[in-house]
Amino acid sequence: STTWTDRYVGVPFPTAGMSFVATANSLDSIPAPVLDRCEVLQVPA
């Protein structure tokens, strides 16, 4: 897909070069197929 449409505003956005950031307190509940597609960076508390 070359665009992503926001559900709230209904405006399409180009996805070329788009990055996503996700956060979690624990990796235990994240499915393995999702983790395989992520770069995990652990920040010490």
Short mmCIF file of C-alpha atoms in Angstrom, two decimals:
data_model
loop_
_atom_site.label_atom_id
_atom_site.label_comp_id
_atom_site.label_asym_id
_atom_site.label_seq_id
_atom_site.Cartn_x
_atom_site.Cartn_y
_atom_site.Cartn_z
CA SER A 1 0.00 0.00 0.00
CA THR A 2 1.31 3.44 -0.88
CA THR A 3 -1.10 5.38 1.32
CA TRP A 4 -2.78 5.01 4.69
CA THR A 5 -6.10 6.75 5.42
CA ASP A 6 -6.68 8.08 8.92
CA ARG A 7 -10.10 6.95 10.19
CA TYR A 8 -10.73 10.13 12.17
CA VAL A 9 -9.86 12.80 9.61
CA GLY A 10 -10.39 10.65 6.52
CA VAL A 11 -7.21 11.99 4.91
CA PRO A 12 -4.82 9.69 3.05
CA PHE A 13 -1.14 9.89 4.04
CA PRO A 14 1.76 8.60 1.92
CA THR A 15 3.51 5.64 3.56
CA ALA A 16 6.89 5.87 1.80
CA GLY A 17 9.53 6.14 4.50
CA MET A 18 6.99 5.79 7.31
CA SER A 19 8.19 4.25 10.58
CA PHE A 20 6.20 2.97 13.53
CA VAL A 21 7.14 3.06 17.20
CA ALA A 22 5.55 0.76 19.78
CA THR A 23 6.14 0.56 23.52
CA ALA A 24 5.52 -2.18 26.06
CA ASN A 25 6.28 -2.78 29.71
CA SER A 26 6.77 -6.49 29.05
CA LEU A 27 7.47 -8.56 25.94
CA ASP A 28 5.78 -11.64 27.43
CA SER A 29 2.33 -10.95 26.00
CA ILE A 30 3.48 -9.91 22.51
CA PRO A 31 3.04 -12.72 19.96
CA ALA A 32 6.25 -14.16 18.47
CA PRO A 33 5.28 -13.27 14.85
CA VAL A 34 4.96 -9.61 15.88
CA LEU A 35 8.27 -9.63 17.77
CA ASP A 36 9.98 -11.18 14.73
CA ARG A 37 9.11 -8.05 12.74
CA CYS A 38 10.34 -5.60 15.39
CA GLU A 39 13.67 -4.26 16.51
CA VAL A 40 13.51 -4.50 20.29
CA LEU A 41 15.38 -1.82 22.23
CA GLN A 42 15.43 -2.37 25.98
CA VAL A 43 15.85 0.67 28.23
CA PRO A 44 16.91 -0.09 31.81
CA ALA A 45 14.58 1.22 34.50
#
